[in-house]
PDB file of C-alpha atoms in Angstrom:
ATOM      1  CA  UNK G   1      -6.830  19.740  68.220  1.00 49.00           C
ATOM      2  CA  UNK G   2      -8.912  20.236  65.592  1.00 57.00           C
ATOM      3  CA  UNK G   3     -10.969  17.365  63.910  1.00 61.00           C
ATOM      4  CA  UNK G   4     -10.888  16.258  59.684  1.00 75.00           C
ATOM      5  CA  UNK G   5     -13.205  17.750  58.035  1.00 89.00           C
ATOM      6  CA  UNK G   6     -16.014  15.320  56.464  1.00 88.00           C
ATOM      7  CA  UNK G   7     -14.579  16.620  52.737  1.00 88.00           C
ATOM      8  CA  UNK G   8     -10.827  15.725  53.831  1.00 89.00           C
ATOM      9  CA  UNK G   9     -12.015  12.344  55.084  1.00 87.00           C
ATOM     10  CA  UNK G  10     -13.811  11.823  52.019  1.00 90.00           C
ATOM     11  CA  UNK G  11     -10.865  13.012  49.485  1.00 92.00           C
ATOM     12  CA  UNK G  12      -8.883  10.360  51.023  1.00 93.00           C
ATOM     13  CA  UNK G  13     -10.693   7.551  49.685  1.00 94.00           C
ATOM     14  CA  UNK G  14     -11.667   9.065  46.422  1.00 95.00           C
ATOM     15  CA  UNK G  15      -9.098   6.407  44.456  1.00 95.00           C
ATOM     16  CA  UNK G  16     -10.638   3.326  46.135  1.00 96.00           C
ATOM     17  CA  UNK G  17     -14.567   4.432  45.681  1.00 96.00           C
ATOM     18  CA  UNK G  18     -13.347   5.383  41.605  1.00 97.00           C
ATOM     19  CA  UNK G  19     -11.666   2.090  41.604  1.00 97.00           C
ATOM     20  CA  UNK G  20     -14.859   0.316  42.806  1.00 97.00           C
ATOM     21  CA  UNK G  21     -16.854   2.467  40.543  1.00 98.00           C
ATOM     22  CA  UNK G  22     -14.709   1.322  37.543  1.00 98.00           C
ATOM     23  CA  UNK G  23     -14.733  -2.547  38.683  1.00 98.00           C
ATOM     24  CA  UNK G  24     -18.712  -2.383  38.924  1.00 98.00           C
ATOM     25  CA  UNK G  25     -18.863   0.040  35.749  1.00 98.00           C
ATOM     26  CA  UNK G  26     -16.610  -2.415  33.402  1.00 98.00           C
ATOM     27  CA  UNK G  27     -18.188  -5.701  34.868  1.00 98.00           C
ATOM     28  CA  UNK G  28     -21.859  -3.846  33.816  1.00 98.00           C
ATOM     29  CA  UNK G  29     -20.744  -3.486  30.494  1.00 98.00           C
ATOM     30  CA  UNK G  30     -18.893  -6.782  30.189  1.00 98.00           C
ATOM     31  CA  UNK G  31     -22.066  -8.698  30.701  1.00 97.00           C
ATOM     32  CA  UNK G  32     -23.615  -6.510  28.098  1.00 96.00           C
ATOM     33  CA  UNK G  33     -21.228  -7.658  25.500  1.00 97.00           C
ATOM     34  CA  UNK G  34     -21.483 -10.877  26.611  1.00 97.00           C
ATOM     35  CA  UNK G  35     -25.121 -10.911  26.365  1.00 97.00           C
ATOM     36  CA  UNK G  36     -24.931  -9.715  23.039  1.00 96.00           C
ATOM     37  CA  UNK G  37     -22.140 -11.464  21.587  1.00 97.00           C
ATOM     38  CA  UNK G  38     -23.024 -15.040  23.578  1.00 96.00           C
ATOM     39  CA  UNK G  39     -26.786 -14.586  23.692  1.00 95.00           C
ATOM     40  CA  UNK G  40     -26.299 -14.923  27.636  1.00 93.00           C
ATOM     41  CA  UNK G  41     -28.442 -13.703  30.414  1.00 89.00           C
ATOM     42  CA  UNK G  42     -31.820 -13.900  28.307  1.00 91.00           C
ATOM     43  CA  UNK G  43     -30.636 -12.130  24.931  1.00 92.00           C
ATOM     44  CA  UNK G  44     -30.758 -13.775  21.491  1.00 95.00           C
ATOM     45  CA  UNK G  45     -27.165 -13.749  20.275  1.00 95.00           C
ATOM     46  CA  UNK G  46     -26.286 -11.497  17.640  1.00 95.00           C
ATOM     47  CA  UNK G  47     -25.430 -12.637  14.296  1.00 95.00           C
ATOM     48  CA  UNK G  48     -21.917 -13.088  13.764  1.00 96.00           C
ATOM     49  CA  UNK G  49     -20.599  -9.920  11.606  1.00 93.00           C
ATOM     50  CA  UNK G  50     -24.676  -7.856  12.067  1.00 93.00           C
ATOM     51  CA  UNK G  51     -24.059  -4.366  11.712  1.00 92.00           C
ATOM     52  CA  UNK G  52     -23.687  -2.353  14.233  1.00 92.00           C
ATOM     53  CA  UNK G  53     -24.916  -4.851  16.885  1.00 94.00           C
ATOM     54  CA  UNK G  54     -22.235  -7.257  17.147  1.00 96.00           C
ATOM     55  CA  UNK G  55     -19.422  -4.996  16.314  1.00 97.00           C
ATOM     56  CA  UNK G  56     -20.632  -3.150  19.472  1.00 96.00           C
ATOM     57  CA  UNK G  57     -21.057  -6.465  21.591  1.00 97.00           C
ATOM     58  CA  UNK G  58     -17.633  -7.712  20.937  1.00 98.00           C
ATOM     59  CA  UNK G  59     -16.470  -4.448  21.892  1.00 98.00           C
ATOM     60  CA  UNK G  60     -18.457  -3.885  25.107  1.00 98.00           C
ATOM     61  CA  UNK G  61     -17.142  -7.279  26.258  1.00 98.00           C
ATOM     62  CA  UNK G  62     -13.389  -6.255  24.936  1.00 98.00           C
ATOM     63  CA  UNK G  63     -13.152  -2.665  26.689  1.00 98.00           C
ATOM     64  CA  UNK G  64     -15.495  -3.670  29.587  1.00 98.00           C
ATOM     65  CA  UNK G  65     -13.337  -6.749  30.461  1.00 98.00           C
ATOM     66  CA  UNK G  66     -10.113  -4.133  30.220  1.00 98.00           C
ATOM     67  CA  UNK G  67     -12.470  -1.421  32.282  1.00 98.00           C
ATOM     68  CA  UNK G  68     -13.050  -4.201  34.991  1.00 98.00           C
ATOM     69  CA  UNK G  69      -9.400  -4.873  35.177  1.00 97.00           C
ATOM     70  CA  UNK G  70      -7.835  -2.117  34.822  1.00 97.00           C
ATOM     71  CA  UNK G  71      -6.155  -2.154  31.895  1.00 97.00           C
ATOM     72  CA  UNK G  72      -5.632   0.715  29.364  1.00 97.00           C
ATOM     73  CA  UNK G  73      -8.455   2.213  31.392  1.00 97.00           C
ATOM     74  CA  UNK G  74      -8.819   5.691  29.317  1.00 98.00           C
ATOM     75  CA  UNK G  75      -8.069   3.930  26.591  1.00 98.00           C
ATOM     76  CA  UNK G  76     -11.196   1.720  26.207  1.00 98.00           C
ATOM     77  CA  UNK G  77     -13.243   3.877  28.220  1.00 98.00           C
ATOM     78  CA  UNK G  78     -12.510   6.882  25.431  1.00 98.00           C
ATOM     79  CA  UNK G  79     -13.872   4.111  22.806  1.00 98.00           C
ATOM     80  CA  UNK G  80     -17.349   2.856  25.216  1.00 98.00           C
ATOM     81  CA  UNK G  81     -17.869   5.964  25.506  1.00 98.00           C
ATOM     82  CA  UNK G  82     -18.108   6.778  21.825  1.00 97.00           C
ATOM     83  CA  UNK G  83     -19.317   3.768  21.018  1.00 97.00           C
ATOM     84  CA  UNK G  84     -22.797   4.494  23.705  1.00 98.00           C
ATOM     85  CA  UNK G  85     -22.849   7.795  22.224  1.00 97.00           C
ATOM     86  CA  UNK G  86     -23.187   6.526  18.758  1.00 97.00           C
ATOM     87  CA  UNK G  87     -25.987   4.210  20.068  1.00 96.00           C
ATOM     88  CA  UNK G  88     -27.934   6.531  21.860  1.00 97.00           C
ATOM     89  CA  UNK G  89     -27.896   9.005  18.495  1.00 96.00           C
ATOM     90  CA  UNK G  90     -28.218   6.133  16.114  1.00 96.00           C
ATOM     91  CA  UNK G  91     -30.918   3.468  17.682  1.00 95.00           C
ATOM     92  CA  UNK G  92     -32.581   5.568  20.116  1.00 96.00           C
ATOM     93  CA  UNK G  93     -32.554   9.692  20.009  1.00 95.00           C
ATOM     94  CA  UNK G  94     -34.853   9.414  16.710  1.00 95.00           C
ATOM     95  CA  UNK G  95     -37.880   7.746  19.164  1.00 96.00           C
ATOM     96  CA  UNK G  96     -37.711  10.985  20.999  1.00 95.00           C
ATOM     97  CA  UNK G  97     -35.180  13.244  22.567  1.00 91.00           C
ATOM     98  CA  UNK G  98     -34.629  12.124  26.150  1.00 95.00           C
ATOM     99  CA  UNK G  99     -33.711   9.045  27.447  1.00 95.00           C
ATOM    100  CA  UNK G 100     -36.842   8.105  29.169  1.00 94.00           C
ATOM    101  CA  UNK G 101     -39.316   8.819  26.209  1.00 95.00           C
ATOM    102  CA  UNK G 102     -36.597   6.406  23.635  1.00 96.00           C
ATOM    103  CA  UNK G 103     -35.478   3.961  26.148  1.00 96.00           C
ATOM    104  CA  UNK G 104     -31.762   4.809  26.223  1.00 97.00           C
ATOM    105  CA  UNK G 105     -31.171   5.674  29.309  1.00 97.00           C
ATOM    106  CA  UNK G 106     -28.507   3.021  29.713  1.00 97.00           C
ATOM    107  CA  UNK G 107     -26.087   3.929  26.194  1.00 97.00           C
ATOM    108  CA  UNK G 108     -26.407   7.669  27.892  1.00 97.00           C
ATOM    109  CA  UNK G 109     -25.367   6.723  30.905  1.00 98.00           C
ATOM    110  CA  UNK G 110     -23.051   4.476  30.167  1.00 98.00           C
ATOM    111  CA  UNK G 111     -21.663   7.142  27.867  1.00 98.00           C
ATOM    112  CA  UNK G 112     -21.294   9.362  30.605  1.00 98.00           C
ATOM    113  CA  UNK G 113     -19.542   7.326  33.537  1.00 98.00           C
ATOM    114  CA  UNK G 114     -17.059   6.215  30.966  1.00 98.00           C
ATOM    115  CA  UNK G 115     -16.319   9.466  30.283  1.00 98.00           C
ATOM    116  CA  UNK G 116     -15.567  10.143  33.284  1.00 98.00           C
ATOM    117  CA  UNK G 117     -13.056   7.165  33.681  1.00 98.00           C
ATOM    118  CA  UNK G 118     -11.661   8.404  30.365  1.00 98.00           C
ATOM    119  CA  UNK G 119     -11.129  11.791  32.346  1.00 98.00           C
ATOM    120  CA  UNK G 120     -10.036  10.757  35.790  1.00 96.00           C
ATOM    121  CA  UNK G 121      -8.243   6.997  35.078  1.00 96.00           C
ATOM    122  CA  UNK G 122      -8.793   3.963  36.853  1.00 96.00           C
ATOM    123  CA  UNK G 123      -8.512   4.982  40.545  1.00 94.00           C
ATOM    124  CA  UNK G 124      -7.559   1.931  42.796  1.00 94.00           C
ATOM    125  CA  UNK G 125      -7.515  -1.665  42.434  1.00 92.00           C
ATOM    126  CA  UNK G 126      -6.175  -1.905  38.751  1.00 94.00           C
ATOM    127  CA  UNK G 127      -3.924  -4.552  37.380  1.00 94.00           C
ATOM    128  CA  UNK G 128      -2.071  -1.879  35.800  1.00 90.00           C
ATOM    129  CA  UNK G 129      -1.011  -0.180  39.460  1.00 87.00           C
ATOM    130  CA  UNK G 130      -0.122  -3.627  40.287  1.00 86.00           C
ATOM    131  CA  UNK G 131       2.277  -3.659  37.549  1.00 83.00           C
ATOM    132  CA  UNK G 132       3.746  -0.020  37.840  1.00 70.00           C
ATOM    133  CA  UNK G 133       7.479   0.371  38.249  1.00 59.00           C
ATOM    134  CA  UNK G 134       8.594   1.032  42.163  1.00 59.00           C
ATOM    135  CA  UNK G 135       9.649   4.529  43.348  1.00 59.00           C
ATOM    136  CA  UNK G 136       6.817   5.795  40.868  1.00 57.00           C
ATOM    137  CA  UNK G 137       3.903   7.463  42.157  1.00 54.00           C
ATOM    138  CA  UNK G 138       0.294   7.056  40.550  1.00 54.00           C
ATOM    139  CA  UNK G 139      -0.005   9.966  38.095  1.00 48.00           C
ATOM    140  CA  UNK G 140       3.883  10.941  38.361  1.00 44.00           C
ATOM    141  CA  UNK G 141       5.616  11.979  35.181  1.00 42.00           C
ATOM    142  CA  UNK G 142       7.573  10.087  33.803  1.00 47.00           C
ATOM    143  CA  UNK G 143      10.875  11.085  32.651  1.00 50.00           C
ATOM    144  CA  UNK G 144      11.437  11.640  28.584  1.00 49.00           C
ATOM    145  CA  UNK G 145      14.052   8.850  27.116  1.00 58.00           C
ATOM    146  CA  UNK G 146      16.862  10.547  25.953  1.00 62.00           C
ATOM    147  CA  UNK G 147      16.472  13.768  28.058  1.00 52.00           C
ATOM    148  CA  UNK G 148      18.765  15.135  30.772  1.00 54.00           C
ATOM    149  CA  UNK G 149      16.886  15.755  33.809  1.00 45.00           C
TER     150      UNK G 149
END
């Protein structure tokens, strides 16, 4: 009898640990728009209508709140992630090139794990797995309308 290897045993609960990574991830980024749009947590609100800063608050709240849930995961993870790469160019790669010498080491990273949700979907625990149709497995094709199988 042989035993699992360690890298089975972790494959197995690679959708759980991504679907805790995206629950932490989107609630992260929800209290950034929050912050921002509410003036919560020790931030001065934004101005109603301030470009780019309150634009980008409402939607960090908007695509965080659907990150933490699990709703149209690559969806608003596609836009964070463009939206944190547009910060980090915009407000913080002209005070130097890394992230540690123009203090934008969140946007980058941000930028980056949402990318990777964009890439690999929302793992476990979503609202939208909740909601799938039975008999359909997570990442199964669906069949075309109209198509003979």
């Amino acid at each position: 009898m042989s035993t699992p290897r360690l890298s089975d045993r972790m494959t197995r609960h690679q959708p759980l640990v991504l679907g805790l990574f995206r629950v932490v991830w989107g609630l992260l980024f929800t209290t950034e728009g929050a912050a921002t749009v509410f003036g919560l947590l020790g931030r001065r609100a934004s101005p109603v209508g301030d470009w780019p800063f309150w634009y980008a608050g409402v939607i960090e709240l908007v695509c965080g709140a659907l990150v933490l849930l699990g709703i149209a995961t690559r969806s608003a993870a596609f836009l964070s992630s463009g939206i944190m790469a547009f910060a980090y160019f915009t407000e913080h790669q002209p005070d130097g090139l890394f992230p540690l010498q123009n203090d934008g080491l969140a946007p980058a990273l941000f930028c980056w794990g949402f990318l990777l949700l964009f890439f690999f979907g929302p793992g476990a625990l979503s609202l939208a797995g909740l909601v799938r149709r039975p008999g359909t497995e997570p990442g199964a094709a669906r069949p075309v309308p109209g198509r003979a199988s």
